[in-house]
């Protein structure tokens, strides 16, 4: 879906822009962009947009899957190989992380490092994948649940139970991940998928209205003082998850609904953003390599205008992400695809003997 790819591109760019401003703040440099009310924090909402999009796309994938095994296998190989490469290569930028080998190992398998509930994986953007994987498991469990209820309804019930239990027990490990209210953002995507399957399509004016309303609520949230919702540790420990869902998750749902349920755009339009959307996962995983390297060598960049540096960081991160997409993500997908095809062929030949 072209409009979803456009939105993935915007979400990735917004996260990169936000982290560029965070870098300047970390090194004590002020920029005009970072001083416009609290709007700079809105870039972090790209994560919430990704969660809603994931709920939409993964639900459709679950409905198309013939069984649980291929569904989980597809999801695992879509996410894991590139994440491993990104994590291992990140150690070259942050060699100090090598002092925590157990954290690295746990991070590679989407398990939160031991200790506090607000600990992030070795690769910082990996904190979002800690929530992606439980959602995949919930959807797989819903597929195994023998009931006449629709898959979307089963997912809603399971997520509702998990969030209720997690909230009741103050998100102690592992409920800080498995019962975190941020999972309701995936549920918004499930609801959008349900509407899409029912044939709901929004006229152009209504899609624009939903998008505008989502952007307005996000801006109003930041200006009203909720500009610290970006902190991943406050989501991981559950302390601000309900607030973030209400302030950012619901507006993100409006924005995603405007993209998923609108009438299709003309064929071939927005090719640049369509391509960036396809590379968004690589951009998201690898941009932090550049950010941390620049932060560690900031003395090379002190003479550059801060706002110009922000644009340079965004452009550099996009170039790095596209390079990773072309040189790593696509080849990995092809190799894995060939391997799985051969494995399935051997399995089929054994059955027919």
PDB file of N, CA and C in Angstrom, residues 226-322:
ATOM      1  N   UNK A 226       3.499  18.204  27.535  1.00  0.00           N
ATOM      2  CA  UNK A 226       3.780  16.770  27.504  1.00  0.00           C
ATOM      3  C   UNK A 226       4.922  16.485  26.528  1.00  0.00           C
ATOM      4  N   UNK A 227       5.999  17.213  26.709  1.00  0.00           N
ATOM      5  CA  UNK A 227       7.108  17.094  25.767  1.00  0.00           C
ATOM      6  C   UNK A 227       8.157  16.084  26.208  1.00  0.00           C
ATOM      7  N   UNK A 228       7.921  15.367  27.304  1.00  0.00           N
ATOM      8  CA  UNK A 228       8.891  14.370  27.749  1.00  0.00           C
ATOM      9  C   UNK A 228       8.386  12.944  27.543  1.00  0.00           C
ATOM     10  N   UNK A 229       7.331  12.793  26.761  1.00  0.00           N
ATOM     11  CA  UNK A 229       6.785  11.459  26.518  1.00  0.00           C
ATOM     12  C   UNK A 229       7.693  10.625  25.626  1.00  0.00           C
ATOM     13  N   UNK A 230       8.702  11.244  25.036  1.00  0.00           N
ATOM     14  CA  UNK A 230       9.602  10.532  24.135  1.00  0.00           C
ATOM     15  C   UNK A 230      10.515   9.557  24.869  1.00  0.00           C
ATOM     16  N   UNK A 231      10.647   9.698  26.162  1.00  0.00           N
ATOM     17  CA  UNK A 231      11.623   8.899  26.890  1.00  0.00           C
ATOM     18  C   UNK A 231      11.265   7.411  26.876  1.00  0.00           C
ATOM     19  N   UNK A 232      12.093   6.628  26.225  1.00  0.00           N
ATOM     20  CA  UNK A 232      11.816   5.189  26.103  1.00  0.00           C
ATOM     21  C   UNK A 232      11.782   4.505  27.458  1.00  0.00           C
ATOM     22  N   UNK A 233      12.610   4.977  28.394  1.00  0.00           N
ATOM     23  CA  UNK A 233      12.641   4.318  29.707  1.00  0.00           C
ATOM     24  C   UNK A 233      11.320   4.483  30.451  1.00  0.00           C
ATOM     25  N   UNK A 234      10.598   5.563  30.156  1.00  0.00           N
ATOM     26  CA  UNK A 234       9.303   5.795  30.812  1.00  0.00           C
ATOM     27  C   UNK A 234       8.196   4.944  30.183  1.00  0.00           C
ATOM     28  N   UNK A 235       8.456   4.437  28.985  1.00  0.00           N
ATOM     29  CA  UNK A 235       7.543   3.460  28.393  1.00  0.00           C
ATOM     30  C   UNK A 235       7.899   2.064  28.882  1.00  0.00           C
ATOM     31  N   UNK A 236       9.184   1.764  28.900  1.00  0.00           N
ATOM     32  CA  UNK A 236       9.621   0.431  29.311  1.00  0.00           C
ATOM     33  C   UNK A 236       9.215   0.097  30.745  1.00  0.00           C
ATOM     34  N   UNK A 237       9.231   1.088  31.632  1.00  0.00           N
ATOM     35  CA  UNK A 237       8.809   0.798  33.015  1.00  0.00           C
ATOM     36  C   UNK A 237       7.318   1.035  33.239  1.00  0.00           C
ATOM     37  N   UNK A 238       6.613   1.443  32.183  1.00  0.00           N
ATOM     38  CA  UNK A 238       5.160   1.603  32.244  1.00  0.00           C
ATOM     39  C   UNK A 238       4.677   2.881  32.883  1.00  0.00           C
ATOM     40  N   UNK A 239       5.582   3.719  33.390  1.00  0.00           N
ATOM     41  CA  UNK A 239       5.157   4.878  34.177  1.00  0.00           C
ATOM     42  C   UNK A 239       4.421   5.936  33.361  1.00  0.00           C
ATOM     43  N   UNK A 240       4.724   6.018  32.040  1.00  0.00           N
ATOM     44  CA  UNK A 240       4.039   7.013  31.216  1.00  0.00           C
ATOM     45  C   UNK A 240       3.354   6.398  30.005  1.00  0.00           C
ATOM     46  N   UNK A 241       3.198   5.083  30.030  1.00  0.00           N
ATOM     47  CA  UNK A 241       2.634   4.407  28.858  1.00  0.00           C
ATOM     48  C   UNK A 241       1.180   4.788  28.606  1.00  0.00           C
ATOM     49  N   UNK A 242       0.374   4.861  29.680  1.00  0.00           N
ATOM     50  CA  UNK A 242      -1.022   5.250  29.489  1.00  0.00           C
ATOM     51  C   UNK A 242      -1.123   6.671  28.954  1.00  0.00           C
ATOM     52  N   UNK A 243      -0.286   7.553  29.502  1.00  0.00           N
ATOM     53  CA  UNK A 243      -0.314   8.947  29.050  1.00  0.00           C
ATOM     54  C   UNK A 243       0.123   9.036  27.595  1.00  0.00           C
ATOM     55  N   UNK A 244       1.180   8.316  27.252  1.00  0.00           N
ATOM     56  CA  UNK A 244       1.672   8.365  25.872  1.00  0.00           C
ATOM     57  C   UNK A 244       0.637   7.798  24.908  1.00  0.00           C
ATOM     58  N   UNK A 245      -0.037   6.733  25.320  1.00  0.00           N
ATOM     59  CA  UNK A 245      -1.068   6.172  24.442  1.00  0.00           C
ATOM     60  C   UNK A 245      -2.163   7.198  24.169  1.00  0.00           C
ATOM     61  N   UNK A 246      -2.588   7.898  25.214  1.00  0.00           N
ATOM     62  CA  UNK A 246      -3.647   8.888  25.025  1.00  0.00           C
ATOM     63  C   UNK A 246      -3.194  10.116  24.273  1.00  0.00           C
ATOM     64  N   UNK A 247      -1.989  10.602  24.597  1.00  0.00           N
ATOM     65  CA  UNK A 247      -1.505  11.853  24.007  1.00  0.00           C
ATOM     66  C   UNK A 247      -0.923  11.662  22.609  1.00  0.00           C
ATOM     67  N   UNK A 248      -0.254  10.537  22.390  1.00  0.00           N
ATOM     68  CA  UNK A 248       0.413  10.308  21.112  1.00  0.00           C
ATOM     69  C   UNK A 248      -0.151   9.124  20.336  1.00  0.00           C
ATOM     70  N   UNK A 249      -0.541   8.064  21.047  1.00  0.00           N
ATOM     71  CA  UNK A 249      -1.002   6.859  20.360  1.00  0.00           C
ATOM     72  C   UNK A 249      -2.283   7.079  19.579  1.00  0.00           C
ATOM     73  N   UNK A 250      -3.276   7.690  20.200  1.00  0.00           N
ATOM     74  CA  UNK A 250      -4.556   7.921  19.516  1.00  0.00           C
ATOM     75  C   UNK A 250      -4.394   8.869  18.334  1.00  0.00           C
ATOM     76  N   UNK A 251      -3.681  10.008  18.485  1.00  0.00           N
ATOM     77  CA  UNK A 251      -3.438  10.834  17.291  1.00  0.00           C
ATOM     78  C   UNK A 251      -2.677  10.080  16.197  1.00  0.00           C
ATOM     79  N   UNK A 252      -1.707   9.230  16.602  1.00  0.00           N
ATOM     80  CA  UNK A 252      -0.999   8.419  15.605  1.00  0.00           C
ATOM     81  C   UNK A 252      -1.974   7.495  14.887  1.00  0.00           C
ATOM     82  N   UNK A 253      -2.954   6.970  15.631  1.00  0.00           N
ATOM     83  CA  UNK A 253      -3.975   6.127  15.012  1.00  0.00           C
ATOM     84  C   UNK A 253      -4.795   6.887  13.982  1.00  0.00           C
ATOM     85  N   UNK A 254      -5.123   8.149  14.273  1.00  0.00           N
ATOM     86  CA  UNK A 254      -5.848   8.974  13.306  1.00  0.00           C
ATOM     87  C   UNK A 254      -5.030   9.180  12.035  1.00  0.00           C
ATOM     88  N   UNK A 255      -3.737   9.424  12.220  1.00  0.00           N
ATOM     89  CA  UNK A 255      -2.864   9.655  11.073  1.00  0.00           C
ATOM     90  C   UNK A 255      -2.744   8.391  10.224  1.00  0.00           C
ATOM     91  N   UNK A 256      -2.568   7.238  10.878  1.00  0.00           N
ATOM     92  CA  UNK A 256      -2.439   5.977  10.132  1.00  0.00           C
ATOM     93  C   UNK A 256      -3.752   5.628   9.444  1.00  0.00           C
ATOM     94  N   UNK A 257      -4.870   5.862  10.117  1.00  0.00           N
ATOM     95  CA  UNK A 257      -6.174   5.598   9.494  1.00  0.00           C
ATOM     96  C   UNK A 257      -6.350   6.453   8.249  1.00  0.00           C
ATOM     97  N   UNK A 258      -5.877   7.698   8.299  1.00  0.00           N
ATOM     98  CA  UNK A 258      -6.009   8.576   7.136  1.00  0.00           C
ATOM     99  C   UNK A 258      -5.208   8.052   5.950  1.00  0.00           C
ATOM    100  N   UNK A 259      -4.106   7.342   6.231  1.00  0.00           N
ATOM    101  CA  UNK A 259      -3.284   6.799   5.151  1.00  0.00           C
ATOM    102  C   UNK A 259      -3.803   5.458   4.645  1.00  0.00           C
ATOM    103  N   UNK A 260      -4.271   4.608   5.566  1.00  0.00           N
ATOM    104  CA  UNK A 260      -4.682   3.245   5.196  1.00  0.00           C
ATOM    105  C   UNK A 260      -6.065   3.200   4.548  1.00  0.00           C
ATOM    106  N   UNK A 261      -6.954   4.085   4.975  1.00  0.00           N
ATOM    107  CA  UNK A 261      -8.349   3.985   4.542  1.00  0.00           C
ATOM    108  C   UNK A 261      -8.723   4.990   3.458  1.00  0.00           C
ATOM    109  N   UNK A 262      -7.765   5.758   2.990  1.00  0.00           N
ATOM    110  CA  UNK A 262      -8.051   6.729   1.943  1.00  0.00           C
ATOM    111  C   UNK A 262      -8.107   6.040   0.580  1.00  0.00           C
ATOM    112  N   UNK A 263      -8.657   6.734  -0.399  1.00  0.00           N
ATOM    113  CA  UNK A 263      -8.679   6.206  -1.762  1.00  0.00           C
ATOM    114  C   UNK A 263      -7.253   6.132  -2.285  1.00  0.00           C
ATOM    115  N   UNK A 264      -6.926   5.104  -3.062  1.00  0.00           N
ATOM    116  CA  UNK A 264      -5.546   4.956  -3.550  1.00  0.00           C
ATOM    117  C   UNK A 264      -5.123   6.156  -4.385  1.00  0.00           C
ATOM    118  N   UNK A 265      -3.881   6.613  -4.215  1.00  0.00           N
ATOM    119  CA  UNK A 265      -3.372   7.717  -5.037  1.00  0.00           C
ATOM    120  C   UNK A 265      -3.067   7.234  -6.449  1.00  0.00           C
ATOM    121  N   UNK A 266      -2.834   8.142  -7.381  1.00  0.00           N
ATOM    122  CA  UNK A 266      -2.492   7.734  -8.753  1.00  0.00           C
ATOM    123  C   UNK A 266      -1.251   6.857  -8.790  1.00  0.00           C
ATOM    124  N   UNK A 267      -1.233   5.892  -9.660  1.00  0.00           N
ATOM    125  CA  UNK A 267      -0.123   4.962  -9.780  1.00  0.00           C
ATOM    126  C   UNK A 267       1.169   5.713 -10.110  1.00  0.00           C
ATOM    127  N   UNK A 268       2.240   5.392  -9.404  1.00  0.00           N
ATOM    128  CA  UNK A 268       3.535   6.002  -9.677  1.00  0.00           C
ATOM    129  C   UNK A 268       3.795   7.302  -8.951  1.00  0.00           C
ATOM    130  N   UNK A 269       2.852   7.783  -8.169  1.00  0.00           N
ATOM    131  CA  UNK A 269       3.050   9.043  -7.459  1.00  0.00           C
ATOM    132  C   UNK A 269       3.882   8.823  -6.195  1.00  0.00           C
ATOM    133  N   UNK A 270       4.625   9.848  -5.810  1.00  0.00           N
ATOM    134  CA  UNK A 270       5.411   9.800  -4.581  1.00  0.00           C
ATOM    135  C   UNK A 270       6.451   8.710  -4.550  1.00  0.00           C
ATOM    136  N   UNK A 271       7.186   8.524  -5.649  1.00  0.00           N
ATOM    137  CA  UNK A 271       8.132   7.407  -5.725  1.00  0.00           C
ATOM    138  C   UNK A 271       9.259   7.529  -4.705  1.00  0.00           C
ATOM    139  N   UNK A 272       9.727   8.743  -4.468  1.00  0.00           N
ATOM    140  CA  UNK A 272      10.828   8.926  -3.518  1.00  0.00           C
ATOM    141  C   UNK A 272      10.417   8.482  -2.121  1.00  0.00           C
ATOM    142  N   UNK A 273       9.216   8.898  -1.700  1.00  0.00           N
ATOM    143  CA  UNK A 273       8.761   8.516  -0.363  1.00  0.00           C
ATOM    144  C   UNK A 273       8.402   7.030  -0.317  1.00  0.00           C
ATOM    145  N   UNK A 274       7.940   6.489  -1.430  1.00  0.00           N
ATOM    146  CA  UNK A 274       7.670   5.056  -1.476  1.00  0.00           C
ATOM    147  C   UNK A 274       8.956   4.270  -1.261  1.00  0.00           C
ATOM    148  N   UNK A 275      10.037   4.725  -1.891  1.00  0.00           N
ATOM    149  CA  UNK A 275      11.325   4.045  -1.729  1.00  0.00           C
ATOM    150  C   UNK A 275      11.834   4.202  -0.303  1.00  0.00           C
ATOM    151  N   UNK A 276      11.729   5.404   0.246  1.00  0.00           N
ATOM    152  CA  UNK A 276      12.174   5.636   1.623  1.00  0.00           C
ATOM    153  C   UNK A 276      11.364   4.780   2.603  1.00  0.00           C
ATOM    154  N   UNK A 277      10.080   4.607   2.310  1.00  0.00           N
ATOM    155  CA  UNK A 277       9.256   3.747   3.152  1.00  0.00           C
ATOM    156  C   UNK A 277       9.757   2.311   3.143  1.00  0.00           C
ATOM    157  N   UNK A 278      10.175   1.844   1.964  1.00  0.00           N
ATOM    158  CA  UNK A 278      10.728   0.500   1.872  1.00  0.00           C
ATOM    159  C   UNK A 278      12.036   0.351   2.621  1.00  0.00           C
ATOM    160  N   UNK A 279      12.781   1.454   2.733  1.00  0.00           N
ATOM    161  CA  UNK A 279      14.067   1.425   3.437  1.00  0.00           C
ATOM    162  C   UNK A 279      13.947   1.890   4.880  1.00  0.00           C
ATOM    163  N   UNK A 280      12.729   2.128   5.357  1.00  0.00           N
ATOM    164  CA  UNK A 280      12.537   2.746   6.672  1.00  0.00           C
ATOM    165  C   UNK A 280      13.096   1.904   7.816  1.00  0.00           C
ATOM    166  N   UNK A 281      13.014   0.582   7.708  1.00  0.00           N
ATOM    167  CA  UNK A 281      13.533  -0.269   8.782  1.00  0.00           C
ATOM    168  C   UNK A 281      15.053  -0.121   8.894  1.00  0.00           C
ATOM    169  N   UNK A 282      15.729  -0.094   7.754  1.00  0.00           N
ATOM    170  CA  UNK A 282      17.178   0.092   7.761  1.00  0.00           C
ATOM    171  C   UNK A 282      17.547   1.475   8.278  1.00  0.00           C
ATOM    172  N   UNK A 283      16.804   2.486   7.864  1.00  0.00           N
ATOM    173  CA  UNK A 283      17.065   3.845   8.340  1.00  0.00           C
ATOM    174  C   UNK A 283      16.903   3.898   9.854  1.00  0.00           C
ATOM    175  N   UNK A 284      15.844   3.282  10.345  1.00  0.00           N
ATOM    176  CA  UNK A 284      15.560   3.301  11.777  1.00  0.00           C
ATOM    177  C   UNK A 284      16.655   2.603  12.580  1.00  0.00           C
ATOM    178  N   UNK A 285      17.124   1.454  12.108  1.00  0.00           N
ATOM    179  CA  UNK A 285      18.112   0.690  12.864  1.00  0.00           C
ATOM    180  C   UNK A 285      19.506   1.306  12.817  1.00  0.00           C
ATOM    181  N   UNK A 286      19.896   1.852  11.657  1.00  0.00           N
ATOM    182  CA  UNK A 286      21.283   2.254  11.469  1.00  0.00           C
ATOM    183  C   UNK A 286      21.551   3.736  11.711  1.00  0.00           C
ATOM    184  N   UNK A 287      20.524   4.553  11.826  1.00  0.00           N
ATOM    185  CA  UNK A 287      20.809   5.985  11.992  1.00  0.00           C
ATOM    186  C   UNK A 287      21.518   6.271  13.312  1.00  0.00           C
ATOM    187  N   UNK A 288      21.289   5.425  14.312  1.00  0.00           N
ATOM    188  CA  UNK A 288      21.900   5.667  15.617  1.00  0.00           C
ATOM    189  C   UNK A 288      23.416   5.475  15.561  1.00  0.00           C
ATOM    190  N   UNK A 289      23.908   4.690  14.594  1.00  0.00           N
ATOM    191  CA  UNK A 289      25.351   4.529  14.427  1.00  0.00           C
ATOM    192  C   UNK A 289      25.992   5.876  14.111  1.00  0.00           C
ATOM    193  N   UNK A 290      25.390   6.577  13.173  1.00  0.00           N
ATOM    194  CA  UNK A 290      25.918   7.890  12.793  1.00  0.00           C
ATOM    195  C   UNK A 290      25.777   8.887  13.936  1.00  0.00           C
ATOM    196  N   UNK A 291      24.630   8.869  14.607  1.00  0.00           N
ATOM    197  CA  UNK A 291      24.399   9.812  15.702  1.00  0.00           C
ATOM    198  C   UNK A 291      25.450   9.645  16.803  1.00  0.00           C
ATOM    199  N   UNK A 292      25.707   8.417  17.196  1.00  0.00           N
ATOM    200  CA  UNK A 292      26.662   8.187  18.285  1.00  0.00           C
ATOM    201  C   UNK A 292      28.091   8.496  17.851  1.00  0.00           C
ATOM    202  N   UNK A 293      28.402   8.223  16.578  1.00  0.00           N
ATOM    203  CA  UNK A 293      29.749   8.535  16.099  1.00  0.00           C
ATOM    204  C   UNK A 293      29.970  10.048  16.088  1.00  0.00           C
ATOM    205  N   UNK A 294      28.992  10.788  15.599  1.00  0.00           N
ATOM    206  CA  UNK A 294      29.114  12.250  15.582  1.00  0.00           C
ATOM    207  C   UNK A 294      29.192  12.789  17.006  1.00  0.00           C
ATOM    208  N   UNK A 295      28.409  12.234  17.910  1.00  0.00           N
ATOM    209  CA  UNK A 295      28.440  12.675  19.300  1.00  0.00           C
ATOM    210  C   UNK A 295      29.824  12.472  19.911  1.00  0.00           C
ATOM    211  N   UNK A 296      30.461  11.336  19.596  1.00  0.00           N
ATOM    212  CA  UNK A 296      31.786  11.041  20.147  1.00  0.00           C
ATOM    213  C   UNK A 296      32.885  11.880  19.509  1.00  0.00           C
ATOM    214  N   UNK A 297      32.626  12.420  18.309  1.00  0.00           N
ATOM    215  CA  UNK A 297      33.630  13.218  17.585  1.00  0.00           C
ATOM    216  C   UNK A 297      33.092  14.607  17.260  1.00  0.00           C
ATOM    217  N   UNK A 298      32.333  15.141  18.196  1.00  0.00           N
ATOM    218  CA  UNK A 298      31.641  16.400  17.898  1.00  0.00           C
ATOM    219  C   UNK A 298      32.602  17.569  17.689  1.00  0.00           C
ATOM    220  N   UNK A 299      33.821  17.455  18.179  1.00  0.00           N
ATOM    221  CA  UNK A 299      34.786  18.546  17.995  1.00  0.00           C
ATOM    222  C   UNK A 299      35.077  18.811  16.520  1.00  0.00           C
ATOM    223  N   UNK A 300      34.779  17.827  15.659  1.00  0.00           N
ATOM    224  CA  UNK A 300      34.959  18.029  14.223  1.00  0.00           C
ATOM    225  C   UNK A 300      33.852  18.900  13.628  1.00  0.00           C
ATOM    226  N   UNK A 301      32.754  19.062  14.365  1.00  0.00           N
ATOM    227  CA  UNK A 301      31.568  19.693  13.784  1.00  0.00           C
ATOM    228  C   UNK A 301      31.152  20.985  14.497  1.00  0.00           C
ATOM    229  N   UNK A 302      31.960  21.456  15.439  1.00  0.00           N
ATOM    230  CA  UNK A 302      31.552  22.594  16.262  1.00  0.00           C
ATOM    231  C   UNK A 302      31.383  23.874  15.456  1.00  0.00           C
ATOM    232  N   UNK A 303      32.069  23.988  14.312  1.00  0.00           N
ATOM    233  CA  UNK A 303      31.994  25.219  13.525  1.00  0.00           C
ATOM    234  C   UNK A 303      30.782  25.258  12.602  1.00  0.00           C
ATOM    235  N   UNK A 304      30.060  24.163  12.511  1.00  0.00           N
ATOM    236  CA  UNK A 304      28.909  24.106  11.613  1.00  0.00           C
ATOM    237  C   UNK A 304      27.685  24.685  12.307  1.00  0.00           C
ATOM    238  N   UNK A 305      26.897  25.450  11.562  1.00  0.00           N
ATOM    239  CA  UNK A 305      25.657  25.994  12.101  1.00  0.00           C
ATOM    240  C   UNK A 305      24.782  24.851  12.624  1.00  0.00           C
ATOM    241  N   UNK A 306      24.269  24.945  13.862  1.00  0.00           N
ATOM    242  CA  UNK A 306      23.521  23.825  14.454  1.00  0.00           C
ATOM    243  C   UNK A 306      22.334  23.359  13.619  1.00  0.00           C
ATOM    244  N   UNK A 307      21.564  24.309  13.072  1.00  0.00           N
ATOM    245  CA  UNK A 307      20.410  23.900  12.274  1.00  0.00           C
ATOM    246  C   UNK A 307      20.838  23.227  10.974  1.00  0.00           C
ATOM    247  N   UNK A 308      21.932  23.713  10.403  1.00  0.00           N
ATOM    248  CA  UNK A 308      22.464  23.065   9.201  1.00  0.00           C
ATOM    249  C   UNK A 308      22.978  21.671   9.535  1.00  0.00           C
ATOM    250  N   UNK A 309      23.569  21.528  10.712  1.00  0.00           N
ATOM    251  CA  UNK A 309      24.066  20.219  11.137  1.00  0.00           C
ATOM    252  C   UNK A 309      22.924  19.229  11.307  1.00  0.00           C
ATOM    253  N   UNK A 310      21.785  19.702  11.823  1.00  0.00           N
ATOM    254  CA  UNK A 310      20.619  18.823  11.966  1.00  0.00           C
ATOM    255  C   UNK A 310      20.211  18.260  10.611  1.00  0.00           C
ATOM    256  N   UNK A 311      20.126  19.131   9.613  1.00  0.00           N
ATOM    257  CA  UNK A 311      19.750  18.666   8.273  1.00  0.00           C
ATOM    258  C   UNK A 311      20.814  17.724   7.710  1.00  0.00           C
ATOM    259  N   UNK A 312      22.091  18.003   8.015  1.00  0.00           N
ATOM    260  CA  UNK A 312      23.148  17.116   7.565  1.00  0.00           C
ATOM    261  C   UNK A 312      23.058  15.747   8.214  1.00  0.00           C
ATOM    262  N   UNK A 313      22.726  15.716   9.502  1.00  0.00           N
ATOM    263  CA  UNK A 313      22.575  14.443  10.199  1.00  0.00           C
ATOM    264  C   UNK A 313      21.413  13.634   9.635  1.00  0.00           C
ATOM    265  N   UNK A 314      20.314  14.317   9.333  1.00  0.00           N
ATOM    266  CA  UNK A 314      19.162  13.627   8.748  1.00  0.00           C
ATOM    267  C   UNK A 314      19.528  13.056   7.380  1.00  0.00           C
ATOM    268  N   UNK A 315      20.173  13.887   6.553  1.00  0.00           N
ATOM    269  CA  UNK A 315      20.564  13.435   5.216  1.00  0.00           C
ATOM    270  C   UNK A 315      21.570  12.286   5.308  1.00  0.00           C
ATOM    271  N   UNK A 316      22.557  12.408   6.208  1.00  0.00           N
ATOM    272  CA  UNK A 316      23.543  11.351   6.364  1.00  0.00           C
ATOM    273  C   UNK A 316      22.924  10.055   6.858  1.00  0.00           C
ATOM    274  N   UNK A 317      21.964  10.167   7.776  1.00  0.00           N
ATOM    275  CA  UNK A 317      21.285   8.979   8.304  1.00  0.00           C
ATOM    276  C   UNK A 317      20.463   8.289   7.224  1.00  0.00           C
ATOM    277  N   UNK A 318      19.815   9.091   6.385  1.00  0.00           N
ATOM    278  CA  UNK A 318      19.031   8.516   5.285  1.00  0.00           C
ATOM    279  C   UNK A 318      19.953   7.795   4.309  1.00  0.00           C
ATOM    280  N   UNK A 319      21.079   8.419   3.978  1.00  0.00           N
ATOM    281  CA  UNK A 319      22.032   7.781   3.068  1.00  0.00           C
ATOM    282  C   UNK A 319      22.579   6.479   3.658  1.00  0.00           C
ATOM    283  N   UNK A 320      22.899   6.508   4.956  1.00  0.00           N
ATOM    284  CA  UNK A 320      23.389   5.297   5.612  1.00  0.00           C
ATOM    285  C   UNK A 320      22.317   4.220   5.616  1.00  0.00           C
ATOM    286  N   UNK A 321      21.073   4.626   5.893  1.00  0.00           N
ATOM    287  CA  UNK A 321      19.984   3.653   5.915  1.00  0.00           C
ATOM    288  C   UNK A 321      19.716   3.060   4.550  1.00  0.00           C
ATOM    289  N   UNK A 322      19.762   3.881   3.508  1.00  0.00           N
ATOM    290  CA  UNK A 322      19.549   3.374   2.145  1.00  0.00           C
ATOM    291  C   UNK A 322      20.680   2.416   1.757  1.00  0.00           C
TER     292      UNK A 322
END
